[in-house]
Coordinates of C-alpha atoms in Angstrom, one line a residue:
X1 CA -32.8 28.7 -4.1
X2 CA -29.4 27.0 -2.6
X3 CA -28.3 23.6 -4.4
X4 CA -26.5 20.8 -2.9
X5 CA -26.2 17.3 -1.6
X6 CA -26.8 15.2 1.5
X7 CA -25.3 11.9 2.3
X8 CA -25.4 9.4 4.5
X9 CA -22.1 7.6 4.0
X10 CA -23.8 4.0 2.6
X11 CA -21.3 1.6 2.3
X12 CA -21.1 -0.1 -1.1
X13 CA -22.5 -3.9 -0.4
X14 CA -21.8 -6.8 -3.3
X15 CA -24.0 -9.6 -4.1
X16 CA -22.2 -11.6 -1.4
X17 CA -23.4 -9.4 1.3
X18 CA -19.7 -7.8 1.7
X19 CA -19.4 -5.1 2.9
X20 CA -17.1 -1.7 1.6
X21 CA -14.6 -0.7 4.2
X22 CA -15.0 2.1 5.8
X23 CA -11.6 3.7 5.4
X24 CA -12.6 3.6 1.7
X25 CA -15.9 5.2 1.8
X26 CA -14.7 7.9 4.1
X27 CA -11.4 8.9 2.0
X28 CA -14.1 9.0 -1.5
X29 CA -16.7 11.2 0.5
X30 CA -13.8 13.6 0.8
X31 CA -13.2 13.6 -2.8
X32 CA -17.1 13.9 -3.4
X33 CA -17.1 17.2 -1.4
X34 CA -14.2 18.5 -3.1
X35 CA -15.6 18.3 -6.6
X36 CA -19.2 19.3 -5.5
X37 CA -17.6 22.7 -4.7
X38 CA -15.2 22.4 -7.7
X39 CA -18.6 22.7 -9.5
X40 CA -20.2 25.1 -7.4
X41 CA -22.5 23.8 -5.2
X42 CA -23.9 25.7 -2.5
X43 CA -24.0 23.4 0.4
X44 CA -23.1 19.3 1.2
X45 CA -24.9 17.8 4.0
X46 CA -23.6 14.6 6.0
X47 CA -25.8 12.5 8.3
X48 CA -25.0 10.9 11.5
X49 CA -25.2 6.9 11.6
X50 CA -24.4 4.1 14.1
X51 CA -24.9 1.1 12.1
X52 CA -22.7 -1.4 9.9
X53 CA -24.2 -0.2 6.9
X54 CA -23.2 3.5 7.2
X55 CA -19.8 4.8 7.3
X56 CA -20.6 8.3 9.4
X57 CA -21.2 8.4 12.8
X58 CA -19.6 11.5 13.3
X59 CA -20.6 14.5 10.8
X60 CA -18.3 16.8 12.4
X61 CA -15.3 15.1 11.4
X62 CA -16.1 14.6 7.5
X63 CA -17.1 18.2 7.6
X64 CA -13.6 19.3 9.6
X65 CA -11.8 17.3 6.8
X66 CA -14.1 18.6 4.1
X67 CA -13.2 21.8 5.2
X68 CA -9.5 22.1 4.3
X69 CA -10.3 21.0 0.3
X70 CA -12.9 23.3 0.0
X71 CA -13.1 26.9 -0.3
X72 CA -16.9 27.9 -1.0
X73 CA -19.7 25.3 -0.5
X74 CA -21.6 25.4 3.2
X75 CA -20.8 22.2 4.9
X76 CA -23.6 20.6 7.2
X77 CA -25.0 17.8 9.5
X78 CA -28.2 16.2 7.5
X79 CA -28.6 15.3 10.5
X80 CA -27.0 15.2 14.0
X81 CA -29.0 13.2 16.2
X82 CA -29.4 15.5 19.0
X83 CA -31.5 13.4 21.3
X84 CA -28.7 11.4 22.1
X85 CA -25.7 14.4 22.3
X86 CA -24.5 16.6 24.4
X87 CA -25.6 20.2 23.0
X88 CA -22.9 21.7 24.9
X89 CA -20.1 19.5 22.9
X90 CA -22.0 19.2 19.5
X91 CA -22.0 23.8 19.4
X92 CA -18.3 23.4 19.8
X93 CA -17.7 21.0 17.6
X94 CA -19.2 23.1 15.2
X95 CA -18.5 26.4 16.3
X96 CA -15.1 24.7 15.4
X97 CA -15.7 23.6 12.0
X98 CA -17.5 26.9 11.1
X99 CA -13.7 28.8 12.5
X100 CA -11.6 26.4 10.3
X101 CA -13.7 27.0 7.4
X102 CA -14.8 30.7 7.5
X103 CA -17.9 30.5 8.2
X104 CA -19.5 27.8 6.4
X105 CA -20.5 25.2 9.3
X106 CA -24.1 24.5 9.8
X107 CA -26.1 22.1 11.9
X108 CA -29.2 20.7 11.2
X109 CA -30.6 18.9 14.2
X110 CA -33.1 15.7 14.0
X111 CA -34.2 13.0 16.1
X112 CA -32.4 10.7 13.8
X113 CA -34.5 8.2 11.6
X114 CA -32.9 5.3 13.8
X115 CA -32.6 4.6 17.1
X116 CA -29.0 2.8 18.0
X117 CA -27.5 5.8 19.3
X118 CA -29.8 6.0 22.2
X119 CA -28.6 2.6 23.9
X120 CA -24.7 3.5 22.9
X121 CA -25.3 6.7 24.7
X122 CA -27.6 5.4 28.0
X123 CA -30.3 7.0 26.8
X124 CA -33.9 5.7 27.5
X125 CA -36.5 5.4 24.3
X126 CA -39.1 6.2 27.0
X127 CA -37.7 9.8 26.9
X128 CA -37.6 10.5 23.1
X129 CA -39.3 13.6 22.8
X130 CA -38.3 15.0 26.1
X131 CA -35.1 14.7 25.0
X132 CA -35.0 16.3 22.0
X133 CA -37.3 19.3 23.1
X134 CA -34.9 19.6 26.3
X135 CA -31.6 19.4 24.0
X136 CA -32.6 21.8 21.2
X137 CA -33.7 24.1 23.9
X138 CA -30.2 24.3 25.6
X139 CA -28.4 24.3 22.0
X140 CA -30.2 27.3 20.7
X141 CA -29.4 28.7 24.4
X142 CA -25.9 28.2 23.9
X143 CA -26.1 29.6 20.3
X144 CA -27.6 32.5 21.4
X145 CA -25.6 33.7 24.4
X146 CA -21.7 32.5 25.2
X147 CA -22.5 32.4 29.2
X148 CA -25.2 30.1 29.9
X149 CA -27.3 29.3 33.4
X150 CA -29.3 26.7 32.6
X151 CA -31.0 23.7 34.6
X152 CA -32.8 19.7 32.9
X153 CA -33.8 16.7 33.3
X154 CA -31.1 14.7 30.8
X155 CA -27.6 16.3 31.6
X156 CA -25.9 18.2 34.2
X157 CA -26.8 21.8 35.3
X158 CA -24.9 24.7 33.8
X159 CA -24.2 27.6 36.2
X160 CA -22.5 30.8 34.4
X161 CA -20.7 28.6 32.2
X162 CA -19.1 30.1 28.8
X163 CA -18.7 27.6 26.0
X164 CA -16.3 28.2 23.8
X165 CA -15.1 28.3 21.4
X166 CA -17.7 30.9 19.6
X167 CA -18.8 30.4 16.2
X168 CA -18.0 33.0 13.4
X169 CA -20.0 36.1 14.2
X170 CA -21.1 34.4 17.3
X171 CA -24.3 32.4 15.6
X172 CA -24.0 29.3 14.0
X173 CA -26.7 28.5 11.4
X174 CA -29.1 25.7 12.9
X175 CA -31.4 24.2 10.9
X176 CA -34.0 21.4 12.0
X177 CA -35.1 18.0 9.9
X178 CA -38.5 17.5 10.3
X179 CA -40.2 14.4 8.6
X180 CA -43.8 15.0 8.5
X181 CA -45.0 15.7 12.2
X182 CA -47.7 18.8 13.0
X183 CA -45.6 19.1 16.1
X184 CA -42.1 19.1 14.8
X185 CA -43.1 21.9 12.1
X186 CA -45.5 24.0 14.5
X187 CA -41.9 23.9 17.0
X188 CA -39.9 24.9 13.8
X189 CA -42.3 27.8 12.6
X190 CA -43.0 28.6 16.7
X191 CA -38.7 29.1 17.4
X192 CA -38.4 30.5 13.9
X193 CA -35.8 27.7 12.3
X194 CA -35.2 26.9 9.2
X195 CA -36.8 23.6 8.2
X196 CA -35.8 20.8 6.1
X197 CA -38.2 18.3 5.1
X198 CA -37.5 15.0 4.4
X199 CA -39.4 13.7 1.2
X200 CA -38.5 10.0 0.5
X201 CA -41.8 8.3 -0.6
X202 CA -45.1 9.5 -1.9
X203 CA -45.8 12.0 -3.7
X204 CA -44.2 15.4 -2.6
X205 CA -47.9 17.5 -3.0
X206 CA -48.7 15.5 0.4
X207 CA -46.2 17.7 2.4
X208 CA -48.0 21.1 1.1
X209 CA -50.4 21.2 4.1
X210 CA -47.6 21.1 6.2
X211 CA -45.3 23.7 4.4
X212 CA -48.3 26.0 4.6
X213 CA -48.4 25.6 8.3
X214 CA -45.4 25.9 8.8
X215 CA -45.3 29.5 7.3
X216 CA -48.4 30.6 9.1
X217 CA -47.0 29.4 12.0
X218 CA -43.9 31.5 11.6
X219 CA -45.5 34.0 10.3
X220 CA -47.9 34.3 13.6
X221 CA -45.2 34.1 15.8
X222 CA -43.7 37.2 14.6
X223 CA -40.6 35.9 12.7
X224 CA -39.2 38.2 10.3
X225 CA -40.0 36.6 6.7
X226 CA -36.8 37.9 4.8
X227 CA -35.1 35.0 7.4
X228 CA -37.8 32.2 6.3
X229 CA -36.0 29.2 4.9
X230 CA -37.4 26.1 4.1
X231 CA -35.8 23.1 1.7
X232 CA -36.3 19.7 0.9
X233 CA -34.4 16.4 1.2
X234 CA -35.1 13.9 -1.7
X235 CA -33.4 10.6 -3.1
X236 CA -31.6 11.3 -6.5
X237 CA -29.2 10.1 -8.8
X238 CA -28.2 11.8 -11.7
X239 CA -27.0 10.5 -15.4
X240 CA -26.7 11.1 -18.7
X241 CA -29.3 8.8 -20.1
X242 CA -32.3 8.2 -17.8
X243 CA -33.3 4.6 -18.2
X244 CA -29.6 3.7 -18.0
X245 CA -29.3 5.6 -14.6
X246 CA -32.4 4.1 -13.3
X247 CA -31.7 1.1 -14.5
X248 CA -28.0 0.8 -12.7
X249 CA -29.9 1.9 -9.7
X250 CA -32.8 0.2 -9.1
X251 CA -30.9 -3.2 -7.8
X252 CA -28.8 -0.7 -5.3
X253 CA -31.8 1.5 -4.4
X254 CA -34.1 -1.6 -3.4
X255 CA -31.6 -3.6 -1.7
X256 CA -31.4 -0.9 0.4
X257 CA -35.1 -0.1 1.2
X258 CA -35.5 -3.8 1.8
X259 CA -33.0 -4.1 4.6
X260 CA -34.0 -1.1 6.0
X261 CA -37.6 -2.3 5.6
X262 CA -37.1 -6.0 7.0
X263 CA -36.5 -4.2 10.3
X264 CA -39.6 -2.2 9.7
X265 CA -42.4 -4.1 8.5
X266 CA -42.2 -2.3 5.1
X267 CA -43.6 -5.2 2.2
X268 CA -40.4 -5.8 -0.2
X269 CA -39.8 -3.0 -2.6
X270 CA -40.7 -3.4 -6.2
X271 CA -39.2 -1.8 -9.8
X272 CA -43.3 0.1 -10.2
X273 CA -42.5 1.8 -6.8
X274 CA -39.4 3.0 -8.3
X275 CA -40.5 3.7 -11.5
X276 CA -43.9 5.9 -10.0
X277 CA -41.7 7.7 -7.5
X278 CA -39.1 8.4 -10.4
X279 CA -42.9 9.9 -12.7
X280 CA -43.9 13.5 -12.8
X281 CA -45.6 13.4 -9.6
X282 CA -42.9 11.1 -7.5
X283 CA -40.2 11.7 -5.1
X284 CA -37.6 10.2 -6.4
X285 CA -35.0 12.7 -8.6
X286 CA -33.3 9.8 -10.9
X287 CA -32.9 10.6 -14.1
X288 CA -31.6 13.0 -16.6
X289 CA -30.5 16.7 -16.9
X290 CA -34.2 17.6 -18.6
X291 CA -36.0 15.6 -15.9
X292 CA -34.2 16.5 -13.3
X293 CA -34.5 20.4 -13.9
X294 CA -37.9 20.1 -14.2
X295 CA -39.1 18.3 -11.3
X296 CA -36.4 20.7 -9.1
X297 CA -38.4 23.8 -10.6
X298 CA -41.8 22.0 -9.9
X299 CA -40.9 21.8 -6.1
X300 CA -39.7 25.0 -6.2
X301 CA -42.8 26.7 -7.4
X302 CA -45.1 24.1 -5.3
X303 CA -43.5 24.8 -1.9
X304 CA -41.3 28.4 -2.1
X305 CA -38.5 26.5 -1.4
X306 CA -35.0 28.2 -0.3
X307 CA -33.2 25.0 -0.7
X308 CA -32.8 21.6 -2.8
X309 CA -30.8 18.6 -1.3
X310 CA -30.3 15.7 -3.4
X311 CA -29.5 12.6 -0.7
X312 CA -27.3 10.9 -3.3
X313 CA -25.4 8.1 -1.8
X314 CA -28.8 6.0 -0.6
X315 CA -28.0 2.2 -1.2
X316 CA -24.3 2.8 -2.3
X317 CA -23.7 3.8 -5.5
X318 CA -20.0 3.3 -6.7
X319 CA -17.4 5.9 -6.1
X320 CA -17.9 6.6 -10.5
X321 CA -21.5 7.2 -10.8
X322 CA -21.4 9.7 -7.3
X323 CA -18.8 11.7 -9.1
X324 CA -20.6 11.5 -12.4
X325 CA -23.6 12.7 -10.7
X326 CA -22.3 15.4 -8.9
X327 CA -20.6 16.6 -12.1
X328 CA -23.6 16.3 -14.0
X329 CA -25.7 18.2 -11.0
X330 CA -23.1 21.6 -10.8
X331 CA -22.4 21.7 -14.4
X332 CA -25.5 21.2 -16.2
X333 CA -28.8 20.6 -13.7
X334 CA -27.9 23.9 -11.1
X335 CA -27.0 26.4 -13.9
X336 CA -30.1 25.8 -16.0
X337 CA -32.5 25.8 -12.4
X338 CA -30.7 29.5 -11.3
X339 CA -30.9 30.1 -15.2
X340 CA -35.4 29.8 -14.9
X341 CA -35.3 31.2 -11.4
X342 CA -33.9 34.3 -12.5
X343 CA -37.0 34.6 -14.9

């Protein structure tokens, strides 16, 4: 099972309602990256934002930059909202990446949690799931073949058009983010791509139904199962005393749900949401080295899992405790999971 991060790029937000500048988040995500594969993480995810709270909107540039300071670790989208790119330019931005950095570039394609990139782009809401069913269609054309004939609804038609330039080995590793749809996992299992789901509420056992369809569904479609891959995406914060880490993070954590949540009808978040979600049987990963490992070997053994993400920046923590964290994660956390996986 790989081990890594996702972020989002939160900007750090005082009690004033200031907000971090974004030149400063960017330059300490960079750092972030470089330690996580200092440590020996397998893979760092960034996600793809158009808001004033989030310092990405671009993956493929923190991931171009991340790039040149790293020397192992995978470097991905978590996600890139493909509903509102072009497929054509998002393959060669990181057919780009995965040439500067030997091979390590991956995309994971969503339909994006939020929806202000589809009135900066001109695209309709109307059309959401055309979109993305049109879009990831032509991208996993593109991937497959460098000359590509194709004709849709949302862009221009291509007529023996090569796209260049080609990633490593001519295939660049897509992955799709899935958050708890029949159809998005039955479209995963039915094109045979990996999946990552995102777990951030509840109680993980919910999502085994759709794991297990997901497998059958892959499984029935012929896909070869030495190729399955599946992971999970889950809120996390890691220290060296677990009540002090969850009690540094609780004010950052439920700031953040609540401004997210004004917009969304969600009732204001409270300290026994946090607390259940950081129990046995909750999503949350906040805590120490022994809790940690445990509930990371729980998932593993609940849903076969080829993959952990720990989304790690959610309400933005300071610069310290990410770096803390991440330390704590590659030094002490990963070895001792690989260390009971081996068993």
């Amino acid at each position: 099972m790989e081990l890594g991060i996702g972020m989002f790029g939160d900007l750090q937000i005082n009690a004033k309602g200031e907000i971090q500048p974004a030149q400063q988040r960017l330059q300490e995500i960079i750092e972030e990256i470089k330690l996580m594969d200092e440590v020996g993480l397998d893979f760092y995810g960034i996600g793809e934002h158009h808001r004033p709270d989030y310092a990405v909107s671009s993956p493929e540039i923190i991931l171009a930059a991340a790039s040149t300071v790293t020397k192992n670790i995978k470097l991905s989208s978590a996600v890139s909202v493909l509903s509102s790119s072009d497929p054509v330019k998002l393959y060669q931005n990181f057919a780009t990446i995965d040439l500067i950095s030997n091979g390590r570039a991956e995309l994971m394609a969503g339909r994006g949690s939020f929806i202000e990139s589809f009135p900066l782009f001109g695209y309709d809401l109307q059309d959401y799931d055309q979109l993305y069913e049109e879009k990831l269609d032509l991208l996993l054309k593109i991937n497959a073949t460098p000359k590509i004939s194709w004709k849709g609804k949302f862009r221009p038609e291509l007529n023996n058009q090569e796209v260049l330039p080609r990633a490593v080995n001519n295939n660049l590793k897509i992955w799709v983010a899935v958050g708890g749809t029949p159809e998005s996992v039955e479209r995963a299992g039915r094109l045979g791509l990996p999946v990552m789901f995102a777990i951030i509420g509840g109680q993980p056992i919910q999502f085994k139904p759709l794991f297990d369809y997901y497998k059958r569904v892959y499984q029935a479609y012929g896909h070869d199962m030495n190729k399955f891959e599946v992971g999970v995406h889950m809120h996390a914060l890691f220290g060296e005393n677990s009540d002090e880490v969850a009690d540094y993070y609780y004010p950052l954590y439920s700031a953040q749900m609540n401004r997210i949540g004004r917009s969304r009808g969600w009732a204001p978040y409270q300290r026994n949401q946090f607390d259940a979600g950081r129990g046995k049987e909750g999503a949350l990963i906040i805590g120490d080295t022994s809790e940690s490992v445990d509930k990371i070997l729980a998932l593993e053994e609940t849903f076969g899992l080829t993959r952990f993400s720990a989304h790690m920046d959610v309400g933005g923590p300071s610069h310290a405790a990410l770096m803390k964290s991440i330390e704590i994660f590659g030094a002490k956390i990963a070895p001792k999971v690989r260390e009971a996986l081996k068993k």
